Coordinates of C-alpha atoms in Angstrom, one line a residue:
A240 CA 88.6 100.6 84.3
L241 CA 91.4 101.4 86.9
D242 CA 91.4 105.3 84.3
E243 CA 88.3 105.7 85.0
L244 CA 88.9 105.0 88.9
K245 CA 92.4 106.9 89.4
R246 CA 90.4 110.2 86.9
Q247 CA 87.4 109.9 89.8
A248 CA 89.8 109.2 92.9
A249 CA 92.0 112.6 91.9
Q250 CA 88.9 114.3 92.5
G251 CA 88.6 113.1 95.5
E252 CA 87.9 115.1 98.9
V253 CA 90.2 112.9 101.4
V254 CA 93.2 110.7 100.6
H255 CA 95.3 108.3 103.1
N256 CA 98.9 106.9 101.6
D257 CA 101.6 105.0 103.0
D258 CA 104.2 102.5 101.7
T259 CA 105.3 99.2 102.2
S260 CA 108.5 97.7 100.7
M261 CA 108.6 95.1 97.4
R262 CA 110.7 93.0 95.5
V263 CA 110.5 92.8 91.8
L264 CA 113.2 90.8 90.2
S265 CA 113.7 92.5 86.7
L266 CA 112.9 96.1 87.6
D267 CA 113.9 98.7 85.0
R268 CA 115.0 102.0 86.4
D269 CA 112.7 104.9 86.3
A270 CA 114.2 107.8 84.1
D271 CA 113.2 110.3 87.0
I272 CA 114.4 108.5 89.6
S273 CA 117.9 109.1 90.9
P274 CA 120.2 105.7 90.4
E275 CA 121.2 106.1 93.8
R276 CA 117.9 105.0 95.3
T277 CA 117.4 101.6 95.6
G278 CA 114.5 101.1 97.2
V279 CA 111.4 99.4 95.7
F280 CA 107.6 99.8 97.4
T281 CA 103.7 99.5 96.8
S282 CA 102.3 102.8 97.6
G283 CA 98.7 102.4 98.9
L284 CA 96.5 105.3 98.2
V285 CA 92.7 105.4 99.4
W286 CA 90.5 108.4 98.2
I287 CA 87.5 109.2 100.0
Y288 CA 85.1 110.6 96.9
Q289 CA 81.3 111.5 97.4
E290 CA 81.4 108.8 100.6
R291 CA 82.8 106.0 98.0
R292 CA 86.2 105.3 98.8
I293 CA 88.8 104.3 95.9
A294 CA 92.2 102.3 96.5
L295 CA 94.5 102.3 93.9
F296 CA 98.3 100.6 94.3
F297 CA 101.5 101.3 93.1
T298 CA 104.8 99.2 92.7
G299 CA 107.9 100.1 91.7
C300 CA 111.2 103.0 92.8
K301 CA 108.6 105.9 93.6
H302 CA 107.4 107.2 97.2
A303 CA 103.7 107.2 97.9
G304 CA 104.1 110.9 97.7
E305 CA 105.6 111.0 93.6
N306 CA 102.8 108.7 93.1
L307 CA 100.3 110.7 94.2
A308 CA 101.2 113.5 92.3
E309 CA 101.0 111.8 89.6
V310 CA 97.3 110.8 90.2
L311 CA 96.6 114.8 91.5
K312 CA 98.0 115.8 88.0
Q313 CA 94.4 114.6 86.5
R314 CA 92.3 116.9 89.6
S315 CA 90.9 119.8 88.5
P316 CA 92.1 122.8 89.4
D317 CA 88.9 124.6 90.2
L318 CA 88.9 122.0 93.3
P319 CA 90.3 123.2 96.6
P320 CA 93.3 121.2 97.8
A321 CA 92.7 118.0 99.0
I322 CA 93.2 116.9 102.5
Q323 CA 95.9 114.1 102.6
M324 CA 96.3 111.6 105.8
C325 CA 99.7 110.2 106.4
D326 CA 102.6 109.5 108.6
A327 CA 104.8 112.3 109.6
L328 CA 107.6 110.9 106.5
S329 CA 108.6 113.9 104.3
R330 CA 108.4 111.0 101.4
N331 CA 104.5 110.7 101.6
V332 CA 103.6 114.2 100.8
P333 CA 103.9 115.5 97.0
K334 CA 106.7 117.6 96.3
L335 CA 105.0 120.0 93.9
T336 CA 101.4 119.5 94.4
E337 CA 99.8 121.4 97.8
T338 CA 97.5 119.3 99.9
L339 CA 96.2 120.1 103.2
V340 CA 98.4 117.5 105.3
A341 CA 97.5 115.8 108.6
N342 CA 99.0 113.2 110.2
C343 CA 98.5 110.0 112.3
N344 CA 97.5 109.7 115.6
A345 CA 97.8 106.1 115.8
H346 CA 101.2 106.4 115.0
G347 CA 101.9 109.2 118.0
R348 CA 99.8 106.7 120.1
R349 CA 102.6 103.5 118.8
N350 CA 105.5 105.6 120.2
F351 CA 104.1 105.9 123.9
V352 CA 102.6 102.0 123.7
K353 CA 106.5 100.7 122.9
V354 CA 107.5 102.0 125.8
T355 CA 104.2 101.7 128.6
A356 CA 106.9 98.8 130.5
S357 CA 109.4 101.3 131.6
F358 CA 107.0 104.3 132.3
P359 CA 103.4 102.8 132.6
G360 CA 102.3 105.8 134.9
E361 CA 102.6 108.6 132.1
C362 CA 101.6 106.2 129.3
R363 CA 98.2 105.6 130.9
F364 CA 97.7 109.0 131.3
V365 CA 98.3 109.7 127.3
L366 CA 96.5 106.4 126.3
E367 CA 94.0 107.1 128.2
T368 CA 93.4 110.8 127.1
L369 CA 93.7 109.7 123.2
G370 CA 91.1 106.7 124.1
E371 CA 88.9 109.7 125.3
V372 CA 89.2 111.6 121.6
Y373 CA 88.7 107.9 119.6
G374 CA 85.3 107.4 121.7
Y375 CA 84.6 110.3 120.3
E376 CA 85.2 109.6 116.8
E377 CA 83.5 106.4 117.2
Q378 CA 80.2 108.3 118.0
A379 CA 80.8 111.1 115.2
R380 CA 81.4 108.3 112.9
A381 CA 77.9 108.5 111.3
M382 CA 77.5 111.9 111.2
S383 CA 78.3 114.4 108.2
A384 CA 81.8 115.9 108.0
E385 CA 81.0 119.5 109.1
E386 CA 78.6 118.0 112.2
R387 CA 81.7 115.9 113.1
L388 CA 84.1 119.2 113.2
H389 CA 81.6 120.9 115.7
F390 CA 81.1 117.7 117.5
H391 CA 85.5 117.1 118.3
Q392 CA 85.8 120.7 118.6
A393 CA 83.3 120.2 121.5
H394 CA 84.7 117.5 122.7
S395 CA 87.9 116.6 121.7
G396 CA 89.4 120.0 121.5
P397 CA 89.7 120.6 125.4
V398 CA 91.1 116.5 125.3
M399 CA 93.6 117.3 123.7
E400 CA 94.5 120.0 124.7
T401 CA 94.8 119.5 128.2
L402 CA 97.5 116.9 126.3
H403 CA 99.1 119.6 124.8
T404 CA 99.5 121.1 128.2
W405 CA 101.0 117.5 129.8
C406 CA 103.3 117.2 127.0
T407 CA 104.1 120.8 127.4
V408 CA 105.2 120.8 131.4
Q409 CA 107.8 117.5 131.2
F410 CA 109.8 119.3 129.4
E411 CA 109.6 122.4 130.8
E412 CA 109.8 121.0 134.7
R413 CA 112.4 118.7 133.9
K414 CA 110.0 115.8 134.4
V415 CA 111.3 113.4 131.8
E416 CA 114.6 113.4 130.1
P417 CA 113.9 114.2 126.4
N418 CA 116.1 111.2 124.7
S419 CA 114.1 108.7 126.7
G420 CA 111.8 106.8 125.2
L421 CA 108.9 108.6 126.9
G422 CA 111.1 111.8 126.1
Q423 CA 110.8 110.6 122.4
A424 CA 107.5 109.9 122.1
I425 CA 106.7 113.3 123.3
S426 CA 109.3 115.5 121.1
Y427 CA 107.0 113.5 118.1
L428 CA 103.3 114.9 119.8
L429 CA 104.7 118.4 119.8
K430 CA 106.3 118.5 116.4
H431 CA 103.7 117.4 114.3
W432 CA 101.1 119.2 116.5
E433 CA 99.3 121.3 114.2
K434 CA 99.0 118.2 111.5
L435 CA 97.6 115.6 114.6
T436 CA 94.9 117.7 115.4
L437 CA 94.0 119.4 111.5
F438 CA 90.4 116.9 112.7
L439 CA 89.8 119.7 115.3
R440 CA 89.8 122.1 112.2
A441 CA 89.3 120.8 109.0
A442 CA 86.1 119.3 108.1
G443 CA 86.5 116.0 106.8
A444 CA 90.4 115.5 108.3
P445 CA 90.9 111.6 109.2
I446 CA 91.9 111.2 112.8
D447 CA 94.2 108.2 111.5
N448 CA 95.9 106.5 108.6
N449 CA 94.4 103.6 109.4
L450 CA 92.0 102.9 106.2
V451 CA 95.2 102.7 104.1
E452 CA 97.5 100.4 106.6
R453 CA 94.6 98.0 105.9
A454 CA 94.7 98.4 102.2
L455 CA 98.3 98.0 102.3
K456 CA 98.0 93.8 104.3
K457 CA 97.0 92.9 100.5
A458 CA 100.2 93.8 99.7
I459 CA 102.3 92.5 102.4
L460 CA 100.2 89.4 102.2
H461 CA 101.0 89.2 98.5
R462 CA 104.4 89.6 99.5
K463 CA 104.4 86.7 102.0
N464 CA 102.7 84.6 99.8
S465 CA 104.4 84.8 96.4
L466 CA 107.9 86.6 98.4
F467 CA 108.5 88.9 94.2
Y468 CA 107.5 89.9 91.1
K469 CA 109.2 88.8 88.2
T470 CA 109.2 92.4 86.4
R471 CA 107.1 95.1 86.7
K472 CA 104.8 94.7 84.4
G473 CA 104.0 91.2 86.4
A474 CA 103.7 94.0 89.3
Q475 CA 101.4 96.2 87.2
M476 CA 98.9 93.6 86.8
G477 CA 99.0 92.9 90.6
D478 CA 98.1 96.7 91.6
L479 CA 95.4 97.1 88.5
F480 CA 94.1 93.7 90.1
M481 CA 94.7 94.5 93.7
S482 CA 93.2 98.3 92.9
L483 CA 90.1 96.7 91.9
I484 CA 89.4 94.0 94.3
H485 CA 89.9 96.4 96.9
T486 CA 88.1 99.2 95.7
C487 CA 85.2 96.5 95.5
E488 CA 85.8 95.5 99.0
L489 CA 85.2 99.3 100.4
N490 CA 82.0 99.6 98.7
E491 CA 80.9 96.8 99.5
V492 CA 80.8 94.8 95.8
N493 CA 81.0 91.0 94.9
A494 CA 84.6 91.5 93.0
F495 CA 84.5 88.1 91.7
D496 CA 80.5 88.9 89.7
Y497 CA 82.4 93.0 89.5
L498 CA 85.2 91.8 87.4
T499 CA 83.0 88.9 85.3
E500 CA 81.2 91.8 84.4
L501 CA 84.0 93.8 82.7
L502 CA 84.8 91.2 80.8
R503 CA 82.0 90.0 79.6
H504 CA 81.3 93.8 78.4
P505 CA 84.3 95.2 77.0
E506 CA 83.4 97.4 74.6
G507 CA 80.9 99.5 77.0
L508 CA 83.6 99.5 79.3
K509 CA 85.9 101.3 76.4
Q510 CA 82.8 104.1 75.2
N511 CA 82.1 104.7 78.9
P512 CA 84.0 103.5 81.7
S513 CA 82.3 105.8 84.2
E514 CA 79.3 103.5 83.9
W515 CA 81.4 100.8 85.1
M516 CA 82.0 101.4 88.8
P517 CA 81.9 99.1 91.1
W518 CA 78.9 101.1 92.7
N519 CA 76.4 101.7 89.2
Y520 CA 77.6 98.7 86.9
R521 CA 74.6 96.6 88.3
D522 CA 72.6 99.6 87.5
T523 CA 74.6 99.7 83.7
L524 CA 73.7 96.5 83.3
A525 CA 70.1 96.7 84.3
R526 CA 69.3 99.3 81.6
L527 CA 70.9 97.3 79.3
A528 CA 68.8 94.2 79.8
A529 CA 65.8 96.5 79.9
A530 CA 66.8 98.2 76.8
A531 CA 67.8 94.5 75.5

C-alpha cells in the first residue's frame, strides 16, 4: 500500500516538503551520503494528486530534497514538472530533478512578527498587507485552480505589487538599516520575491507551506513522546504508519478501519494495490461483498 501511495504521489500536481530533526540510536550510514553529514531528519512530503492528498514520511540522513528526488524517479516523463512548495533552504530542492519551486509566504511573514515590538508601524503595514492576501486566499478556497489563479491575479496581484514597492523604497531611501531585524525581514521578501509570488503566475501554486508543517507535527509529537527510534528498521515502520494514517486523515477516512481491512485482505492488496487506497478501498470491499 505504501509503495502504491508513493507511485501515485509521484504523478501529483503539487508537493509540499520540509524537514524536522529526529534521533535514531543505531543508524547505519547511507552509502551515497557524506560521512561528514551527521544530522538525522524526518522529511515530510504532502502531495496533491487529483484533489487527493498523500502524506509520505522518510527518516534518515537524507534531506527533504533528496527524499523528494527519490519519489520523483517514479514520475511519468510525459507529465510537466510538479509545483513544489517549500521554504527557502536549498536542501529542500531536489538537485537533479526539475520542479517549479514556490516559497512560503508564512515564513516571510514570520520574520516580521519577530521584530514587531521594535518596528510596530512598519510591521503592522506588512502584516496587514499579507493578511489581505490571505483573506483573498480564503475566498478562493472552493475555486478551481484556474479560477483561483485569475482571482488572485485580479485581487492579490495589486496588493503584492504595493508591498514590493514599499520594500524597495525602504532601502532606496535609506529608511531602514539593512542589518537590522526589519531590514533582514525585508531582504528575505525581496530576495525570494519570484518564488513567493508563484501563486500569481501558476495555476495550483500554494501560498504557503502550512500543509506539510501540520503533517510534521506527527513526527514532532512522536519525538516528544518516544524520544528516539532504536534502529533504521524501527524508523521505517514509524514512517510507514505515519504515512498511511496521516493520508487517511487528510482524506477524511477512518485510519483504524483502513488498516484493519488491509490486514484482512493481504492477497487482494498484493495483486491490485491501487484498489486498496484510502479513498477507494470501501468501493473494493463493496464489490467483493456483491461478488460473494
